[in-house]
mmCIF file of C-alpha atoms in Angstrom:
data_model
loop_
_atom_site.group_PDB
_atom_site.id
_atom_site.type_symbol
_atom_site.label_atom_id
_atom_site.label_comp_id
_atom_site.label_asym_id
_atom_site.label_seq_id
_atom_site.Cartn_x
_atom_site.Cartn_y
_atom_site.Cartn_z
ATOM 1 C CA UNK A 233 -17.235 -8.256 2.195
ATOM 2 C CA UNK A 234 -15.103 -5.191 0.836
ATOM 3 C CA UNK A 235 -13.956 -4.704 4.555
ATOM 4 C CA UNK A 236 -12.973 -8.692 5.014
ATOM 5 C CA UNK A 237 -10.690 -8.370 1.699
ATOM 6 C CA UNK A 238 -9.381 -5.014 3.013
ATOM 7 C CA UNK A 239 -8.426 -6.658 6.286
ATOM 8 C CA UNK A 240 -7.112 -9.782 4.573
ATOM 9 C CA UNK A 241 -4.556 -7.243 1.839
ATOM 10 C CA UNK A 242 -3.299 -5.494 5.209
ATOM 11 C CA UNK A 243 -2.829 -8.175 6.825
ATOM 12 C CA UNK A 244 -0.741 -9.718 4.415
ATOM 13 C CA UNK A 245 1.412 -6.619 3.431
ATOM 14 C CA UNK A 246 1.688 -6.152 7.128
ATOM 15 C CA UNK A 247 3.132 -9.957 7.676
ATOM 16 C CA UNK A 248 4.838 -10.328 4.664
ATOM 17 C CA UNK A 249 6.507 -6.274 5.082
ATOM 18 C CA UNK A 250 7.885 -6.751 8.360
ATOM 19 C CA UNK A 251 9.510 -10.110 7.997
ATOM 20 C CA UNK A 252 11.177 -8.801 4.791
ATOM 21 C CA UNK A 253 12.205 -6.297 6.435
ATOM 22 C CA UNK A 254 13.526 -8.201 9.284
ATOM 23 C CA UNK A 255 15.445 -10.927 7.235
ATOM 24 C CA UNK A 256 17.042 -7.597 5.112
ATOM 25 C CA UNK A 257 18.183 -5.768 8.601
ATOM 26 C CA UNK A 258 19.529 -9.035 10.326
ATOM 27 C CA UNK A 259 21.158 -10.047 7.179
ATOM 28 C CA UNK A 260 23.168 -6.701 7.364
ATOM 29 C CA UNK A 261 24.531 -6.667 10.876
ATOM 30 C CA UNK A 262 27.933 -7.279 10.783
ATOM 31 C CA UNK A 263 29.228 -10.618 12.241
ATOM 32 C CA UNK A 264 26.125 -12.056 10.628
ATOM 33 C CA UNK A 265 27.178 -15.380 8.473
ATOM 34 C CA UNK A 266 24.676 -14.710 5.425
ATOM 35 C CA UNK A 267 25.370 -18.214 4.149
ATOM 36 C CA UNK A 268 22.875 -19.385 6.700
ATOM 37 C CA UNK A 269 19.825 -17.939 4.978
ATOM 38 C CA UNK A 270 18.365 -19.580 2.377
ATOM 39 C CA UNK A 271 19.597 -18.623 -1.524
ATOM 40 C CA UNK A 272 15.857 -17.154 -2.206
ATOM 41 C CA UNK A 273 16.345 -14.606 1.076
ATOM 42 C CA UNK A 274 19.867 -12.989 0.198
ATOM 43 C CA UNK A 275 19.601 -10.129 -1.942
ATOM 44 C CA UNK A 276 22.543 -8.924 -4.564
ATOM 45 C CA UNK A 277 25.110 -6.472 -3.022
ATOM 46 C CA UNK A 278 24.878 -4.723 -6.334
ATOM 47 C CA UNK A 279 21.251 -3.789 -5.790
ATOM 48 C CA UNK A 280 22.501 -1.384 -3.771
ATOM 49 C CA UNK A 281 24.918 0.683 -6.113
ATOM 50 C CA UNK A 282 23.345 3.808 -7.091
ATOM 51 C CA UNK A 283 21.250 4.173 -3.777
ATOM 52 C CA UNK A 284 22.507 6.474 -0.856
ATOM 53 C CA UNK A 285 22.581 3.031 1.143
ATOM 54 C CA UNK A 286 25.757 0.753 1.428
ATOM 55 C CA UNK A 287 24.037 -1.862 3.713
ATOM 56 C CA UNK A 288 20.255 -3.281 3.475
ATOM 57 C CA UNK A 289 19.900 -2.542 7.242
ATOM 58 C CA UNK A 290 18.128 1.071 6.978
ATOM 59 C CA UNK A 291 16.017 -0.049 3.814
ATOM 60 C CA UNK A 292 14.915 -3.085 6.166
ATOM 61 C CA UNK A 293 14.528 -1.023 9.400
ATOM 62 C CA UNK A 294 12.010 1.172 6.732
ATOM 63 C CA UNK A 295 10.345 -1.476 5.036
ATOM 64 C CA UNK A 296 9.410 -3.603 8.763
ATOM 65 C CA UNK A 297 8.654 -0.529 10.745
ATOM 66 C CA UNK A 298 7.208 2.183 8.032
ATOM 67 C CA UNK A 299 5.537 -0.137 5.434
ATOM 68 C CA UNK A 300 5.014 -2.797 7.984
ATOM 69 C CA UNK A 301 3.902 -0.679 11.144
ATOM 70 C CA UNK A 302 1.436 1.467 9.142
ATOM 71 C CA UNK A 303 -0.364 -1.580 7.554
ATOM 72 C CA UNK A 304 -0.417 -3.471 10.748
ATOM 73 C CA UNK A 305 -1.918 -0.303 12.442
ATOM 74 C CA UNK A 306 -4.525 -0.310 9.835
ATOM 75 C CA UNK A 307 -5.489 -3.714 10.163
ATOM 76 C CA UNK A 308 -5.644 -3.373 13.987
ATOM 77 C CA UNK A 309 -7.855 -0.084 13.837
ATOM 78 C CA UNK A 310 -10.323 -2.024 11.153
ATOM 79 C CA UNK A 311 -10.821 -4.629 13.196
ATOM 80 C CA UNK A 312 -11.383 -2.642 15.772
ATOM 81 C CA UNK A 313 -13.739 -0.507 13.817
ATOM 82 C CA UNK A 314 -11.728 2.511 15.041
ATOM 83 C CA UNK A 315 -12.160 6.401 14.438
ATOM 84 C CA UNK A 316 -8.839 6.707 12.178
ATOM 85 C CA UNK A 317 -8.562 3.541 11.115
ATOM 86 C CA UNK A 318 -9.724 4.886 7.473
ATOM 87 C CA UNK A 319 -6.992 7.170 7.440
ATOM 88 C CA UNK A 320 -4.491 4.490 8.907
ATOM 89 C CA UNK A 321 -6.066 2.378 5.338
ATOM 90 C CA UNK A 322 -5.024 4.787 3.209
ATOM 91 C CA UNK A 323 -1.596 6.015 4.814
ATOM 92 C CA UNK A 324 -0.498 2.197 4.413
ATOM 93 C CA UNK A 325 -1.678 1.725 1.038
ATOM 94 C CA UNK A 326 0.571 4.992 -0.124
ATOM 95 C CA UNK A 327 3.235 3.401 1.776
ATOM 96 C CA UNK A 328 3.763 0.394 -0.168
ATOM 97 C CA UNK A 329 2.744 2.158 -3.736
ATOM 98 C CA UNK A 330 5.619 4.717 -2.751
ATOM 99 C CA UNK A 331 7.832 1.881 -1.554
ATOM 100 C CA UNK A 332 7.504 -0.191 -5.050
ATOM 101 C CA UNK A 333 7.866 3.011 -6.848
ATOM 102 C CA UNK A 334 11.259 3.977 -5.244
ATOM 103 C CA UNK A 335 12.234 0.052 -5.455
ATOM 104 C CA UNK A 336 11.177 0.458 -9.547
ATOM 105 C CA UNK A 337 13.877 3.299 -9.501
ATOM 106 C CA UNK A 338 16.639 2.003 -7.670
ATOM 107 C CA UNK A 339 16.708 -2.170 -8.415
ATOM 108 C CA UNK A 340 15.954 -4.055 -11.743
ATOM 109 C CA UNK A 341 11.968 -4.896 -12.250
ATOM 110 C CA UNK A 342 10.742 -8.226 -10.467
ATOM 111 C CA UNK A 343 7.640 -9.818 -9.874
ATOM 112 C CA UNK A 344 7.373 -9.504 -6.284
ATOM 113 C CA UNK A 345 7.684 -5.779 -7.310
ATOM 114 C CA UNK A 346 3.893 -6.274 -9.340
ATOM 115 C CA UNK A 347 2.558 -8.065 -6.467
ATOM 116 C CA UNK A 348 2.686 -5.488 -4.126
ATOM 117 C CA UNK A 349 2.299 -2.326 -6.394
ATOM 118 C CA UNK A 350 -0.971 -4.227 -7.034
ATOM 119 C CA UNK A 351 -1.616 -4.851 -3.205
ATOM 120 C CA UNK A 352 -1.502 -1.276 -2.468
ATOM 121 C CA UNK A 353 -3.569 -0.568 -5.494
ATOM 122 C CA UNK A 354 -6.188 -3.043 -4.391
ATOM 123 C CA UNK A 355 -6.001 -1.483 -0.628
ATOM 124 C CA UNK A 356 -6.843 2.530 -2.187
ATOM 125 C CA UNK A 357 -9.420 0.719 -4.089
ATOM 126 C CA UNK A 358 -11.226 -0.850 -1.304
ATOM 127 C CA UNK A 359 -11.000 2.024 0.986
ATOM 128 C CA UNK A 360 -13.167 4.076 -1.629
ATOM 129 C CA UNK A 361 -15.459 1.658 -2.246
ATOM 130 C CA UNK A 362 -16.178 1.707 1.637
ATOM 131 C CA UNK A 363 -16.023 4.968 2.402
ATOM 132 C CA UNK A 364 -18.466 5.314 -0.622
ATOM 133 C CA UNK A 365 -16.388 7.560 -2.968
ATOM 134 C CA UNK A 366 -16.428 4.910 -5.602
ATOM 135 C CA UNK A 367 -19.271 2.407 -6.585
ATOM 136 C CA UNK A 368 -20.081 -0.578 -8.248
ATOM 137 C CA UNK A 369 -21.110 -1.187 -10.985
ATOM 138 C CA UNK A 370 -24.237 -2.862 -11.297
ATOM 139 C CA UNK A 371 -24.227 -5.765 -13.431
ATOM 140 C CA UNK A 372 -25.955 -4.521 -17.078
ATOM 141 C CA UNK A 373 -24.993 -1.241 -16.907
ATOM 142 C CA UNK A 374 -23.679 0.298 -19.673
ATOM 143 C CA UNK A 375 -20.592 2.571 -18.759
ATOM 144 C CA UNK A 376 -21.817 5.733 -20.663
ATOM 145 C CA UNK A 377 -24.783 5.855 -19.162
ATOM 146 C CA UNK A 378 -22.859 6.727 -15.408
ATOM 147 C CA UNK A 379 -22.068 10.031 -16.131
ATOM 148 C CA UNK A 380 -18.460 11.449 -17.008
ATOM 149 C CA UNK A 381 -16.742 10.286 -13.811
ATOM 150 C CA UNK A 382 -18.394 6.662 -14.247
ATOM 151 C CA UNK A 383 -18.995 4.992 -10.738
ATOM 152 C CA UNK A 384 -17.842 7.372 -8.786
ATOM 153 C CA UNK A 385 -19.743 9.798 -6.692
ATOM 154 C CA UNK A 386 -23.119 9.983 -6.697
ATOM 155 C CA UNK A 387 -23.638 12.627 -4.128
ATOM 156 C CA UNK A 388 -25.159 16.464 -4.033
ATOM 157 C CA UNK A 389 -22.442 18.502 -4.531
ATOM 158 C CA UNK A 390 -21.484 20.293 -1.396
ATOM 159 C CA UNK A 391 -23.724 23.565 -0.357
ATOM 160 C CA UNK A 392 -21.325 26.531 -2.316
ATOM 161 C CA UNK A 393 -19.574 24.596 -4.462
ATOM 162 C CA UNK A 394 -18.545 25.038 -7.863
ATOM 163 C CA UNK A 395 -21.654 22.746 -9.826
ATOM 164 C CA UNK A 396 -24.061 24.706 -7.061
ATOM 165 C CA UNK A 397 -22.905 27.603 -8.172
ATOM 166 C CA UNK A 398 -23.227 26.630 -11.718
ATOM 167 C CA UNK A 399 -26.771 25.865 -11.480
ATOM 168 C CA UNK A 400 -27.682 29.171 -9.340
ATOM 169 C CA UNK A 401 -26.157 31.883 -11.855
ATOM 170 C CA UNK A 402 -27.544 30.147 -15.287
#
């Protein structure tokens, strides 16, 4: 189940990423007549004053092919069940948390912004909980009786580490 909604987030961001991205680059070619795309799809000129870019075609080239690339590479490789495709997860959910950040920093705050900041949460979030970093909580459970990290863990501590230390020299 955690792996179908991982596949489904990715899939979206990867969809929804690259045609963004495509509408911002075509829009930005010159000899393009902008009037033709709908109101919702043009974005303000002015969004762009403050930010080392004068045209939305690099920001779209990034957005389709960086944000866009990486999460349709991770959806491929989970699908496929393949060897990096966990690393692929997490590269693509960083992309689009550092993407929303940089967009917080440069253009006034928008919805769409909270959207995807929360996609990319929801993608790191899944990833732990299948690679078994992070764990439910079963239902009942008080939180203070986890432990100080909560759900997370529940391993041995590595052979040499710190707490094995710890328990060795007291």
């Amino acid at each position: 189940m955690i792996r179908v909604m991982l596949l489904i987030v990715q899939g979206l961001v990867a969809v929804t990423s690259v045609a963004g991205g495509l509408v911002m680059a075509v829009g930005s070619w010159p000899g393009v007549d902008r009037s033709a795309f709908p109101p919702e799809l043009q974005l303000p000129e002015e969004y762009l004053s403050g930010s080392p870019f004068s045209t939305y075609l690099v920001p779209g080239l990034l957005l389709a092919v960086v944000v866009g690339g990486l999460h349709g590479l991770a959806f491929v490789l989970h699908l496929r069940r393949g060897a990096f495709a966990s690393l692929a997860a997490a590269a693509a959910g960083y992309s689009i948390l550092v993407w929303i950040f940089v967009q917080m920093a440069l253009i006034p705050f928008s919805a769409l912004q909270a959207v995807y900041f929360g996609a990319g949460l929801a993608e790191v979030g899944l990833l732990l909980l299948l690679l078994g970093v992070a764990a439910r909580v079963p239902a009942g459970t008080a939180l203070g009786s986890l432990g100080p990290l909560g759900p997370v863990g529940g391993r041995e501590p590595a052979v040499g580490s710190p707490h094995d230390r710890q328990k060795h020299s007291a």
